[in-house]
Coordinates of C-alpha atoms in Angstrom, one line a residue:
X1231 CA 0.6 0.1 -0.2
X1232 CA 1.0 3.7 -0.7
X1233 CA 2.3 5.1 2.9
X1234 CA -0.7 8.7 2.2
X1235 CA -3.1 6.0 2.2
X1236 CA -2.4 4.0 5.6
X1237 CA -3.1 5.5 8.9
X1238 CA -0.9 7.8 11.3
X1239 CA 0.5 5.0 14.0
X1240 CA 1.2 3.1 11.3
X1241 CA 2.8 5.7 9.2
X1242 CA 5.3 6.4 12.4
X1243 CA 6.3 2.4 12.0
X1244 CA 6.3 1.5 8.9
X1245 CA 7.0 4.6 6.2
X1246 CA 10.1 5.4 4.5
X1247 CA 11.2 1.8 5.0
X1248 CA 11.4 -1.7 2.8
X1249 CA 13.8 -4.1 4.2
X1250 CA 14.4 -6.0 1.0
X1251 CA 16.6 -2.1 0.1
X1252 CA 18.4 -2.7 2.8
X1253 CA 19.8 -7.2 3.3
X1254 CA 16.3 -7.3 5.1
X1255 CA 16.6 -5.3 8.1
X1256 CA 14.1 -4.7 10.6
X1257 CA 15.0 -2.1 12.0
X1258 CA 16.8 0.5 10.7
X1259 CA 19.9 0.0 9.9
X1260 CA 22.5 2.4 11.1
X1261 CA 25.2 4.1 8.2
X1262 CA 27.8 4.6 9.7
X1263 CA 29.8 6.2 6.7
X1264 CA 31.3 9.5 5.3
X1265 CA 30.6 8.2 2.1
X1266 CA 30.4 6.3 -0.3
X1267 CA 31.6 3.9 -3.7
X1268 CA 30.6 6.0 -6.3
X1269 CA 30.9 2.6 -8.5
X1270 CA 32.1 3.7 -12.1
X1271 CA 33.1 7.0 -13.4
X1272 CA 30.2 7.1 -15.8
X1273 CA 28.2 6.4 -11.8
X1274 CA 28.8 9.4 -10.8
X1275 CA 28.6 11.8 -14.0
X1276 CA 24.8 10.4 -12.8
X1277 CA 25.0 11.2 -9.1
X1278 CA 26.4 14.7 -9.6
X1279 CA 24.9 15.6 -12.3
X1280 CA 21.6 14.3 -10.3
X1281 CA 20.2 11.6 -12.8
X1282 CA 20.8 9.1 -10.9
X1283 CA 19.1 9.1 -7.0
X1284 CA 22.2 7.9 -4.7
X1285 CA 24.6 8.8 -2.4
X1286 CA 27.5 10.5 -2.1
X1287 CA 29.0 12.6 1.0
X1288 CA 26.9 11.8 4.0
X1289 CA 26.5 15.5 5.0
X1290 CA 24.1 16.4 2.5
X1291 CA 22.3 12.7 2.5
X1292 CA 22.4 10.0 4.1
X1293 CA 19.8 5.8 3.5
X1294 CA 19.2 6.6 8.1
X1295 CA 18.6 9.4 7.5
X1296 CA 16.4 10.3 4.9
X1297 CA 14.4 7.3 6.4
X1298 CA 13.8 9.6 8.9
X1299 CA 12.7 12.3 6.4
X1300 CA 11.0 10.0 4.7
X1301 CA 9.2 9.6 7.7
X1302 CA 8.0 13.1 8.5
X1303 CA 7.2 13.9 5.2
X1304 CA 4.4 10.7 5.2
X1305 CA 3.5 12.2 8.8
X1306 CA 2.7 15.8 7.8
X1307 CA 1.2 14.7 4.1
X1308 CA 4.5 16.1 2.7
X1309 CA 6.6 17.1 -0.9
X1310 CA 9.7 16.6 1.5
X1311 CA 11.9 17.1 4.1
X1312 CA 15.2 18.0 5.5
X1313 CA 16.8 16.3 8.1
X1314 CA 19.7 19.2 9.9
X1315 CA 21.5 18.1 13.0
X1316 CA 19.0 20.8 15.8
X1317 CA 16.5 22.8 16.0
X1318 CA 18.3 25.5 15.5
X1319 CA 19.7 24.9 12.8
X1320 CA 16.3 24.3 11.1
X1321 CA 15.2 27.2 11.9
X1322 CA 17.7 28.9 10.9
X1323 CA 17.9 27.0 7.4
X1324 CA 14.5 27.6 6.8
X1325 CA 15.1 31.4 7.1
X1326 CA 18.1 31.9 6.1
X1327 CA 16.6 30.0 3.0
X1328 CA 13.3 32.7 3.0
X1329 CA 15.6 35.3 3.0
X1330 CA 18.6 35.6 1.2
X1331 CA 19.6 37.9 0.5
X1332 CA 18.2 40.8 2.4
X1333 CA 15.0 40.5 3.6
X1334 CA 12.1 41.4 7.0
X1335 CA 10.9 38.0 8.0
X1336 CA 7.4 38.8 10.9
X1337 CA 6.8 36.9 13.6
X1338 CA 4.8 37.4 17.2
X1339 CA 6.7 37.5 20.5
X1340 CA 5.5 34.6 21.9
X1341 CA 8.8 32.3 19.9
X1342 CA 11.5 29.9 22.1
X1343 CA 14.2 32.4 23.6
X1344 CA 16.6 31.3 21.1
X1345 CA 14.8 31.9 18.1
X1346 CA 14.0 35.2 19.9
X1347 CA 17.1 36.9 20.2
X1348 CA 18.7 35.1 17.0
X1349 CA 16.1 37.1 14.8
X1350 CA 16.5 40.3 16.8
X1351 CA 20.4 40.6 17.1
X1352 CA 21.9 38.1 14.9
X1353 CA 20.5 37.7 11.3
X1354 CA 20.0 41.5 11.1
X1355 CA 23.5 41.2 11.0
X1356 CA 22.8 38.9 7.8
X1357 CA 20.9 41.6 6.4
X1358 CA 17.6 39.4 7.5
X1359 CA 15.0 42.0 9.7
X1360 CA 12.7 41.4 11.8
X1361 CA 9.0 43.1 12.7
X1362 CA 7.0 40.9 15.9
X1363 CA 4.0 42.1 16.4
X1364 CA 3.0 43.8 19.6
X1365 CA -1.5 41.9 19.9
X1366 CA -0.1 38.5 18.5
X1367 CA -3.9 37.0 18.8
X1368 CA -5.1 39.5 16.1
X1369 CA -4.3 37.9 12.2
X1370 CA -4.8 41.9 11.0
X1371 CA -1.3 42.5 13.0
X1372 CA -0.1 40.3 10.9
X1373 CA -0.8 42.1 8.1
X1374 CA 0.3 45.4 8.9
X1375 CA 3.1 44.3 10.1
X1376 CA 4.0 43.5 6.1
X1377 CA 6.2 45.3 3.5
X1378 CA 8.0 45.6 0.6
X1379 CA 10.1 42.7 1.2
X1380 CA 8.8 41.2 3.6
X1381 CA 9.5 37.2 3.0
X1382 CA 7.6 35.0 5.3
X1383 CA 5.0 34.9 8.9
X1384 CA 6.7 32.2 11.4
X1385 CA 4.6 31.2 14.0
X1386 CA 4.7 28.7 16.5
X1387 CA 1.7 26.2 16.8
X1388 CA 2.1 26.0 20.4
X1389 CA 4.2 29.1 21.9
X1390 CA 6.6 28.7 24.1
X1391 CA 6.6 28.4 26.9
X1392 CA 3.0 30.3 27.3
X1393 CA 1.4 27.0 25.3
X1394 CA -1.0 30.1 23.8
X1395 CA -2.2 29.5 20.3
X1396 CA -2.7 31.6 17.3
X1397 CA -6.0 31.7 14.8
X1398 CA -3.7 29.7 12.2
X1399 CA -6.2 29.8 9.4
X1400 CA -7.0 33.4 9.2
X1401 CA -3.2 34.3 9.4
X1402 CA -2.5 32.0 6.8
X1403 CA -4.9 33.9 4.6
X1404 CA -3.0 37.2 6.0
X1405 CA 0.0 35.8 4.0
X1406 CA -0.9 33.9 1.3
X1407 CA -3.0 36.8 0.5
X1408 CA 0.0 39.2 0.1
X1409 CA 2.5 36.1 -1.8
X1410 CA 4.6 34.7 1.7
X1411 CA 4.7 31.4 2.6
X1412 CA 3.6 30.6 7.0
X1413 CA 6.4 29.3 8.1
X1414 CA 5.6 27.2 11.6
X1415 CA 7.4 25.7 13.7
X1416 CA 5.0 23.2 15.0
X1417 CA 8.1 21.7 18.2
X1418 CA 5.1 20.9 20.6
X1419 CA 2.6 20.3 18.6
X1420 CA 3.8 17.4 16.8
X1421 CA 2.6 16.0 13.6
X1422 CA -0.1 13.5 16.3
X1423 CA -1.1 16.7 17.7
X1424 CA -1.5 20.1 15.2
X1425 CA -1.8 18.7 10.9
X1426 CA -0.4 21.7 10.0
X1427 CA -0.6 21.9 6.1
X1428 CA -4.3 21.2 6.6
X1429 CA -5.1 24.9 8.7
X1430 CA -1.9 26.9 6.2
X1431 CA 1.2 26.3 6.9
X1432 CA 3.8 26.1 3.8
X1433 CA 7.3 25.0 5.7
X1434 CA 7.0 22.7 9.4
X1435 CA 10.0 23.1 11.3
X1436 CA 10.3 20.8 14.1
X1437 CA 13.0 20.3 17.0
X1438 CA 13.0 16.7 16.5
X1439 CA 15.1 16.6 19.8
X1440 CA 12.0 17.0 22.1
X1441 CA 9.2 15.2 20.9
X1442 CA 9.7 13.4 18.8
X1443 CA 12.6 12.3 19.5
X1444 CA 11.2 12.0 22.9
X1445 CA 14.3 10.8 25.6
X1446 CA 16.4 13.2 26.0
X1447 CA 19.1 11.8 24.7
X1448 CA 19.5 13.0 21.3
X1449 CA 19.8 17.0 19.1
X1450 CA 17.9 17.4 15.6
X1451 CA 15.4 18.9 13.4
X1452 CA 13.6 19.0 10.3
X1453 CA 12.5 21.0 8.4
X1454 CA 9.3 19.1 5.2
X1455 CA 7.3 21.0 3.2
X1456 CA 4.3 20.1 0.8
X1457 CA 5.2 22.3 -2.5
X1458 CA 2.0 23.9 -2.7
X1459 CA 3.8 27.3 -1.9
X1460 CA 4.1 29.4 -5.8
X1461 CA 7.7 30.5 -5.1
X1462 CA 8.2 32.0 -8.7
X1463 CA 5.4 34.5 -7.6
X1464 CA 8.4 36.7 -7.5
X1465 CA 10.0 37.6 -4.4
X1466 CA 12.1 34.8 -4.3
X1467 CA 14.4 34.9 -7.8
X1468 CA 16.8 33.0 -5.5
X1469 CA 15.0 29.9 -7.1
X1470 CA 14.0 31.1 -9.8
X1471 CA 17.9 32.0 -11.0
X1472 CA 20.1 28.6 -13.2
X1473 CA 22.8 27.7 -11.2
X1474 CA 26.1 25.4 -12.8
X1475 CA 25.7 22.3 -10.2
X1476 CA 22.1 21.7 -11.7
X1477 CA 23.3 21.8 -15.1
X1478 CA 22.1 19.4 -18.1
X1479 CA 25.0 17.2 -18.1
X1480 CA 24.2 16.9 -22.6
X1481 CA 23.6 20.9 -23.3
X1482 CA 25.4 21.9 -20.3
X1483 CA 22.5 24.1 -19.8
X1484 CA 22.1 26.2 -16.1
X1485 CA 18.9 25.0 -14.4
X1486 CA 16.9 26.1 -11.9
X1487 CA 16.4 24.7 -8.4
X1488 CA 12.5 24.3 -9.1
X1489 CA 12.9 23.1 -12.4
X1490 CA 15.3 20.6 -11.4
X1491 CA 13.3 19.7 -7.7
X1492 CA 9.3 21.1 -8.9
X1493 CA 8.2 18.9 -5.9
X1494 CA 10.1 20.1 -3.2
X1495 CA 12.2 23.1 -3.8
X1496 CA 12.3 24.2 -0.3
X1497 CA 13.8 21.0 1.2
X1498 CA 16.0 20.8 -1.9
X1499 CA 17.4 24.2 -1.8
X1500 CA 18.2 23.6 2.3
X1501 CA 19.9 20.5 1.4
X1502 CA 22.3 21.7 -1.5
X1503 CA 23.0 25.2 0.3
X1504 CA 22.7 25.8 3.4
X1505 CA 23.4 21.7 4.3
X1506 CA 25.7 21.3 1.7
X1507 CA 28.2 23.8 2.5
X1508 CA 27.3 25.3 6.2
X1509 CA 27.2 22.3 7.4
X1510 CA 24.8 21.5 10.5
X1511 CA 24.4 17.5 9.6
X1512 CA 22.3 14.7 11.7
X1513 CA 24.5 11.7 11.9
X1514 CA 23.2 9.0 10.9
X1515 CA 23.1 7.0 14.8
X1516 CA 21.0 10.2 15.5
X1517 CA 18.7 9.9 13.2
X1518 CA 18.3 6.5 14.3
X1519 CA 17.6 7.6 18.0
X1520 CA 14.8 9.4 16.5
X1521 CA 13.5 7.1 14.2
X1522 CA 13.3 5.5 18.1
X1523 CA 11.3 7.7 19.3
X1524 CA 8.6 8.5 16.3
X1525 CA 7.5 4.6 16.5
X1526 CA 5.8 5.8 20.1
X1527 CA 5.2 9.5 19.1
X1528 CA 1.7 8.8 19.6
X1529 CA 1.9 6.6 22.4
X1530 CA 3.7 8.9 24.5
X1531 CA 1.8 11.9 23.6
X1532 CA -1.8 10.7 23.8
X1533 CA 0.0 9.6 27.6
X1534 CA 1.7 13.2 28.6
X1535 CA -1.3 14.8 27.7
X1536 CA -3.8 12.8 29.6
X1537 CA -1.4 13.2 33.1
X1538 CA -1.0 17.3 31.4
X1539 CA -4.5 17.2 32.0
X1540 CA -4.2 16.3 35.8
X1541 CA -1.4 19.3 36.8
X1542 CA -3.5 21.3 35.7
X1543 CA -5.6 20.2 37.1
X1544 CA -4.2 20.1 40.8
X1545 CA -2.3 23.7 39.5
X1546 CA -5.9 25.6 39.8
X1547 CA -7.2 24.1 42.7
X1548 CA -3.4 25.1 44.7
X1549 CA -3.8 27.9 47.0
X1550 CA -0.4 29.0 46.4
X1551 CA -0.6 28.9 42.3
X1552 CA -1.6 32.2 40.9
X1553 CA -1.7 31.6 36.8
X1554 CA -2.6 28.6 35.0
X1555 CA -1.1 28.9 30.8
X1556 CA -2.9 26.0 29.8
X1557 CA -5.9 25.5 27.6
X1558 CA -7.3 23.7 29.4
X1559 CA -7.8 25.7 32.4
X1560 CA -10.8 27.3 33.0
X1561 CA -10.8 30.7 31.4
X1562 CA -8.3 30.4 29.4
X1563 CA -9.2 32.3 26.6
X1564 CA -7.1 30.3 24.4
X1565 CA -10.6 27.2 24.8
X1566 CA -11.8 27.7 21.4
X1567 CA -8.8 28.0 19.4
X1568 CA -7.6 24.4 21.1
X1569 CA -11.0 23.0 20.0
X1570 CA -10.8 24.0 16.9
X1571 CA -6.9 23.1 15.8
X1572 CA -5.5 20.7 18.9
X1573 CA -8.9 18.4 19.2
X1574 CA -6.3 15.7 20.7
X1575 CA -5.4 17.8 23.1
X1576 CA -3.2 20.6 23.3
X1577 CA -0.2 20.0 24.2
X1578 CA 1.8 18.4 27.6
X1579 CA 3.8 21.3 27.9
X1580 CA 2.5 25.2 29.8
X1581 CA 3.4 27.0 32.4
X1582 CA 1.8 28.5 35.5
X1583 CA 3.1 31.9 37.9
X1584 CA 4.0 30.7 40.9
X1585 CA 2.4 32.1 44.2
X1586 CA 5.9 33.2 46.1
X1587 CA 8.6 36.0 46.5
X1588 CA 11.7 35.1 44.3
X1589 CA 13.0 33.3 47.6
X1590 CA 10.8 30.8 48.3
X1591 CA 10.8 30.2 44.0
X1592 CA 14.2 29.0 44.2
X1593 CA 13.2 26.2 47.1
X1594 CA 10.8 25.3 45.3
X1595 CA 12.9 24.2 42.2
X1596 CA 16.2 22.7 44.4
X1597 CA 12.9 20.3 46.6
X1598 CA 10.8 18.6 43.3
X1599 CA 12.5 15.5 43.3
X1600 CA 10.9 13.8 39.5
X1601 CA 11.1 16.4 38.1
X1602 CA 14.2 17.1 36.3
X1603 CA 15.4 20.9 36.1
X1604 CA 17.1 21.1 33.1
X1605 CA 16.8 22.9 29.4
X1606 CA 14.4 20.5 27.6
X1607 CA 10.4 20.0 27.2
X1608 CA 9.1 16.6 25.2
X1609 CA 11.3 14.5 27.4
X1610 CA 10.0 10.7 28.9
X1611 CA 10.6 12.2 32.1
X1612 CA 9.1 16.0 33.5
X1613 CA 10.9 18.7 33.8
X1614 CA 10.8 21.5 35.2
X1615 CA 12.8 24.8 34.7
X1616 CA 12.2 28.6 35.5
X1617 CA 11.4 30.7 32.2
X1618 CA 12.7 33.6 32.7
X1619 CA 16.3 33.4 34.2
X1620 CA 17.2 30.3 31.9
X1621 CA 15.5 29.0 28.8
X1622 CA 14.2 32.4 27.9
X1623 CA 16.7 34.3 30.0
X1624 CA 18.3 36.1 26.7
X1625 CA 15.1 38.0 27.0
X1626 CA 15.3 41.2 28.3
X1627 CA 12.5 42.7 31.1
X1628 CA 10.4 44.8 28.0
X1629 CA 11.4 41.5 25.2
X1630 CA 9.8 39.2 27.9
X1631 CA 7.0 41.3 28.6
X1632 CA 6.7 41.5 25.8
X1633 CA 6.2 37.6 25.3
X1634 CA 3.8 37.2 27.9
X1635 CA 6.9 36.1 30.5
X1636 CA 6.6 37.6 33.9
X1637 CA 9.1 36.8 37.1
X1638 CA 7.0 34.3 38.1
X1639 CA 6.8 32.0 34.8
X1640 CA 7.7 28.2 36.3
X1641 CA 7.5 26.0 32.7
X1642 CA 6.7 23.0 33.5
X1643 CA 6.9 19.5 30.0
X1644 CA 5.1 16.4 31.9
X1645 CA 6.7 13.2 31.1
X1646 CA 5.0 9.5 30.9
X1647 CA 4.9 8.5 34.9
X1648 CA 2.7 8.6 37.5
X1649 CA 0.0 11.4 37.2
X1650 CA -0.3 11.2 40.7
X1651 CA 3.8 10.5 41.3
X1652 CA 3.9 14.0 40.4
X1653 CA 1.1 16.1 42.1
X1654 CA 2.1 13.8 44.9
X1655 CA 6.3 15.4 44.4
X1656 CA 5.1 19.0 43.7
X1657 CA 2.5 19.0 46.5
X1658 CA 6.5 18.2 48.7
X1659 CA 8.2 21.3 47.3
X1660 CA 5.7 23.5 47.4
X1661 CA 5.3 22.6 51.3
X1662 CA 9.0 23.0 51.6
X1663 CA 9.7 26.5 50.2
X1664 CA 6.4 27.6 52.3
X1665 CA 7.2 26.3 55.5
X1666 CA 10.5 26.9 55.4
X1667 CA 9.6 30.2 54.4
X1668 CA 8.2 30.9 57.7
X1669 CA 10.9 28.8 60.4

C-alpha cells in the first residue's frame, strides 16, 4: 500500500522504509559512513549530475537520515523534508533560505527564547530583519506588519513557554493574500497533535530533539514542505536563478531549483545550499535514535497530554499558584482555538505562576524530586524550569513582557510518570518552599 493510504500510527512505524532495500533488516540500519563508493566513472557522472538518485557524502544525505526525512514527510503529508543537526539549525536554514540576500520576517514575540534572540540580534547582521507584531492574537496585526521586502510569517503552533494558540488559518490567509509563505514551528504540537499543512502552513520546522525523539538523548531538527507554495511569484528570485550545479550534463544548460525539484524545491535548496555548505548535518546514529522515538510518538503524547490535564487541574486548585497558562485551564482565552486546531489535546508543556517570593521559588525548584530541572521539553521524564532566568533568559525585561513571560513563570513539561506521583512531588516542593519561609 502507498504511504498516503495508511493511518498515522502505521506510518510512524513503517513509512520511508522497505527492508528489501536494506538486506531485509527489520530495524532501520545505521549507515555509519562518511562517504559512499561511486561504483564507476559513469555512475559518478550521473550522481553528480543529478541524473541518478544515490548517496555521495553523509553531510548531504545518508540512508538512515533519509528514512527519518521520509517518515516525517509522510506523517505531515508533505512532499519533502530535510533533517539537520538541531532544531535551531532547522529554524535558521529555513529562514535564511527564505530571506537570502536580505529581507524581513514577520513574527510574534511568543517564540522560544533562542529563536527570539537570534531573530532580533543575530539575523540583522546578515541583512535579515524581524518585525514583531504587537498583538499576536489579532491576525490583522500580521497584515499591518508586512512590508515590500517581507519574505515570510513565522509562528509557533503552540507557543513556548505559555502554550498560547494563534488563529493559524486566519494568519495563513493573511500570508497567502500577500504572496508569503507561512512557516510554523510545530515542535510543541508534533505531527500527531497538529496537522500544519491542513491549516495553512507552507513550511514546518521541528526541533526533533523534543517530542519526536522523546527521550532527551538526541539533538536534531527537521524542515518539511508540501510543495504547494508558488516560489516563482516574484518575492524569491533566488529560487528561479539558474545554477551551474544543476546543469544538464549533455548540453550544459543551467537549471533552477524549481525546474530540477518541482515537488520539493524548498527542502532541496536547503540541502544543496545550506546543509551542504554550512554543514549542520544530522548523524546517522542520531537519526536512528530519533526514528526509535517516532515509533512511539502517539502513545507517548497521548499519555503526556492526559498527565498534563491532571497537573493543570491540581495547580488550578492550589492556593500557592497565581495562574495557569494551558488551553485546558479554566477561563483560558485559547480554549476555542485549541478545540479547533488541537482536538487530541493542546500539548503537555505549559506554565504557571508561582505564588511566592524569589527565595521561595528557588527553594521550590531545589525541592522537587521527580521533576528534572533542566532546559528541554517533550522528554519521557517530567521537567521543570524557571523560564525567565533560563530558556528565555536572553530576553530583557521588555522583551519578556512582550512575550507574556512574567518573573513568576515556571514551565512544566509533563512526562510519562504516574500523574499522582508527579502531583505529590509538586505538593511536597510547595510545602518545603512555604514552610521554610516561615522558619
